[in-house]
């Protein structure tokens, strides 16, 4: 930005002024923002007071920060409930399928545009996940679609979770007499049901593969969990640990994704103003706002992709582990 | 099925950790349907595009290798031809030099021979001319001698007198300087 506004001195052999200009502009911008933030902080404390005045809803306990993660049933079609979790799952599936089906028709042998490059990057990444972790070509062919879908589905679910949408039907606001759900950032995987279901699918699949690999023999199945070369005396202990760790894969897969997303969304919400509401002090909101923005960027840029990657690569590793000898 | 959804608002945080069974079923169905559609209609297409590209890159690399090989062959052929042409040119120049030398030598020899021949011719011509002049002088001298003798003696001389007088006169004259030593 500053490079555009800063007039570049033409014809000067010395480059120092040209280099120094943007730097000083960026510094000025940062100083300006910092100053604005400081002035705002003083303004809020001076005008609205340092001591908090709790909102009635907060004081009575009617408002709780966790409410925005509650799955409020919007309507039910027979036994099937429809809530915002379902909306996000459907939204994620619609975006994933829409984007990939649209792009599949437009892929060119000579890449055109960044979207194609991104799609190919996704394809190569997921195919290397299966290629490197599953031992046989047949297994790779069999499980690649599942692992790839897992990755893109979780990624899209995570990413749309950072777009504020009016889905908080528990805490509504009124505009021109209409009760509108509050805007919030919600992700389907902030509800434990989402990662649990996916982890359950993967757990059942890699357990099935392990059982099949051990000729449907439960004893061989359990023996295959033992590491080779374990000293005899420690066998029982190691056996218990290995069995535990095997079944904990289900929990760890679930909790890793769910807790990361839930904690991330809560942190963004807290830093982005909720803490200020809870203590009733507007200056606290202003104080924490920069942290909220940093948190948002960190979560959206890093965590969303990282968690999708970890979930899908661990699934591939567990599948590969199920059919390989120790 | 929607136990969590119907608990009183803000009652507790337990809904956070108790999975919503309805959502689990939704996730399962939507995920499996999405995986099926992607497996059926999307991944094969992307895979085909990438495989086709890989194949085309491979064939491009192969054909580039072939082209390079051909180019190398052509280059080698041209270099060989160039070398041959250079050798031929050198031979031609060499031959031309030799021919030139021989011709030069021949011309020089012919010129020398011609010169010698002409010199010889000139020399013999000179000798003949000299001889003719001497003979003429001799006859002139004889004639003068006869006339002088007639005037001195007031008598005509017969042939024998002429002969004797001429011989006497001529014997007294020295023509050696005119005839190059010849008498």
mmCIF file of C-alpha atoms in Angstrom, chain B residues 69-175:
data_model
loop_
_atom_site.group_PDB
_atom_site.id
_atom_site.type_symbol
_atom_site.label_atom_id
_atom_site.label_comp_id
_atom_site.label_asym_id
_atom_site.label_seq_id
_atom_site.Cartn_x
_atom_site.Cartn_y
_atom_site.Cartn_z
ATOM 1 C CA UNK B 69 19.432 -36.999 -30.459
ATOM 2 C CA UNK B 70 18.435 -36.190 -34.014
ATOM 3 C CA UNK B 71 19.886 -32.729 -33.714
ATOM 4 C CA UNK B 72 23.111 -34.217 -32.400
ATOM 5 C CA UNK B 73 23.203 -36.623 -35.311
ATOM 6 C CA UNK B 74 22.591 -33.840 -37.797
ATOM 7 C CA UNK B 75 25.224 -31.742 -36.079
ATOM 8 C CA UNK B 76 27.731 -34.573 -36.197
ATOM 9 C CA UNK B 77 26.894 -35.158 -39.859
ATOM 10 C CA UNK B 78 27.360 -31.501 -40.666
ATOM 11 C CA UNK B 79 30.584 -31.348 -38.723
ATOM 12 C CA UNK B 80 31.833 -34.349 -40.643
ATOM 13 C CA UNK B 81 30.776 -32.804 -43.931
ATOM 14 C CA UNK B 82 32.360 -29.548 -42.953
ATOM 15 C CA UNK B 83 35.590 -31.336 -42.108
ATOM 16 C CA UNK B 84 35.477 -33.168 -45.449
ATOM 17 C CA UNK B 85 34.758 -29.946 -47.288
ATOM 18 C CA UNK B 86 37.624 -28.262 -45.532
ATOM 19 C CA UNK B 87 39.944 -31.123 -46.416
ATOM 20 C CA UNK B 88 38.763 -31.024 -50.007
ATOM 21 C CA UNK B 89 39.282 -27.290 -50.109
ATOM 22 C CA UNK B 90 42.765 -27.728 -48.759
ATOM 23 C CA UNK B 91 43.478 -30.385 -51.351
ATOM 24 C CA UNK B 92 42.125 -28.140 -54.098
ATOM 25 C CA UNK B 93 44.236 -25.250 -52.945
ATOM 26 C CA UNK B 94 47.233 -27.546 -52.675
ATOM 27 C CA UNK B 95 46.642 -28.900 -56.135
ATOM 28 C CA UNK B 96 46.214 -25.406 -57.489
ATOM 29 C CA UNK B 97 49.456 -24.389 -55.858
ATOM 30 C CA UNK B 98 51.238 -27.357 -57.370
ATOM 31 C CA UNK B 99 49.686 -26.768 -60.777
ATOM 32 C CA UNK B 100 50.589 -23.120 -60.551
ATOM 33 C CA UNK B 101 54.158 -23.965 -59.644
ATOM 34 C CA UNK B 102 54.438 -26.482 -62.439
ATOM 35 C CA UNK B 103 52.954 -24.063 -64.908
ATOM 36 C CA UNK B 104 55.261 -21.361 -63.720
ATOM 37 C CA UNK B 105 58.213 -23.638 -64.045
ATOM 38 C CA UNK B 106 57.130 -24.731 -67.510
ATOM 39 C CA UNK B 107 56.606 -21.138 -68.613
ATOM 40 C CA UNK B 108 60.006 -20.173 -67.264
ATOM 41 C CA UNK B 109 61.639 -23.121 -69.038
ATOM 42 C CA UNK B 110 59.824 -22.389 -72.270
ATOM 43 C CA UNK B 111 60.689 -18.735 -72.019
ATOM 44 C CA UNK B 112 64.300 -19.578 -71.351
ATOM 45 C CA UNK B 113 64.412 -22.012 -74.266
ATOM 46 C CA UNK B 114 62.718 -19.463 -76.537
ATOM 47 C CA UNK B 115 65.137 -16.808 -75.420
ATOM 48 C CA UNK B 116 68.086 -19.108 -75.998
ATOM 49 C CA UNK B 117 66.687 -20.087 -79.367
ATOM 50 C CA UNK B 118 66.159 -16.470 -80.329
ATOM 51 C CA UNK B 119 69.581 -15.520 -79.061
ATOM 52 C CA UNK B 120 71.048 -18.294 -81.149
ATOM 53 C CA UNK B 121 69.033 -17.145 -84.148
ATOM 54 C CA UNK B 122 70.136 -13.575 -83.644
ATOM 55 C CA UNK B 123 73.679 -14.641 -83.213
ATOM 56 C CA UNK B 124 73.647 -16.681 -86.446
ATOM 57 C CA UNK B 125 71.888 -13.809 -88.219
ATOM 58 C CA UNK B 126 74.554 -11.442 -87.005
ATOM 59 C CA UNK B 127 77.241 -13.853 -88.133
ATOM 60 C CA UNK B 128 75.655 -14.207 -91.557
ATOM 61 C CA UNK B 129 75.221 -10.446 -91.861
ATOM 62 C CA UNK B 130 78.768 -9.895 -90.769
ATOM 63 C CA UNK B 131 79.951 -12.454 -93.313
ATOM 64 C CA UNK B 132 77.857 -10.807 -96.025
ATOM 65 C CA UNK B 133 79.181 -7.351 -95.092
ATOM 66 C CA UNK B 134 82.716 -8.648 -95.140
ATOM 67 C CA UNK B 135 82.195 -10.192 -98.531
ATOM 68 C CA UNK B 136 80.700 -6.936 -99.765
ATOM 69 C CA UNK B 137 83.574 -4.915 -98.314
ATOM 70 C CA UNK B 138 85.945 -7.391 -99.864
ATOM 71 C CA UNK B 139 84.392 -6.980 -103.305
ATOM 72 C CA UNK B 140 84.249 -3.180 -102.881
ATOM 73 C CA UNK B 141 87.871 -3.084 -101.844
ATOM 74 C CA UNK B 142 88.777 -5.261 -104.859
ATOM 75 C CA UNK B 143 86.826 -3.009 -107.131
ATOM 76 C CA UNK B 144 88.492 0.101 -105.719
ATOM 77 C CA UNK B 145 91.847 -1.517 -105.847
ATOM 78 C CA UNK B 146 91.357 -2.341 -109.548
ATOM 79 C CA UNK B 147 90.186 1.166 -110.287
ATOM 80 C CA UNK B 148 93.057 2.691 -108.329
ATOM 81 C CA UNK B 149 95.560 0.471 -109.961
ATOM 82 C CA UNK B 150 94.136 1.245 -113.399
ATOM 83 C CA UNK B 151 94.385 4.943 -112.679
ATOM 84 C CA UNK B 152 97.951 4.619 -111.458
ATOM 85 C CA UNK B 153 99.151 2.338 -114.238
ATOM 86 C CA UNK B 154 96.982 3.805 -116.982
ATOM 87 C CA UNK B 155 96.391 0.453 -118.367
ATOM 88 C CA UNK B 156 93.663 -1.943 -118.283
ATOM 89 C CA UNK B 157 94.208 -5.018 -116.331
ATOM 90 C CA UNK B 158 93.289 -8.470 -117.421
ATOM 91 C CA UNK B 159 91.692 -11.064 -115.232
ATOM 92 C CA UNK B 160 94.908 -12.471 -113.948
ATOM 93 C CA UNK B 161 96.100 -9.063 -112.958
ATOM 94 C CA UNK B 162 92.853 -8.410 -111.201
ATOM 95 C CA UNK B 163 93.167 -11.598 -109.261
ATOM 96 C CA UNK B 164 96.711 -10.952 -108.238
ATOM 97 C CA UNK B 165 96.058 -7.360 -107.291
ATOM 98 C CA UNK B 166 92.992 -8.254 -105.223
ATOM 99 C CA UNK B 167 94.761 -10.974 -103.425
ATOM 100 C CA UNK B 168 97.679 -8.729 -102.673
ATOM 101 C CA UNK B 169 95.415 -5.974 -101.398
ATOM 102 C CA UNK B 170 93.338 -8.267 -99.367
ATOM 103 C CA UNK B 171 96.308 -9.957 -97.834
ATOM 104 C CA UNK B 172 97.501 -6.631 -96.666
ATOM 105 C CA UNK B 173 94.133 -5.747 -95.033
ATOM 106 C CA UNK B 174 93.270 -6.949 -91.551
ATOM 107 C CA UNK B 175 89.538 -7.791 -91.139
#
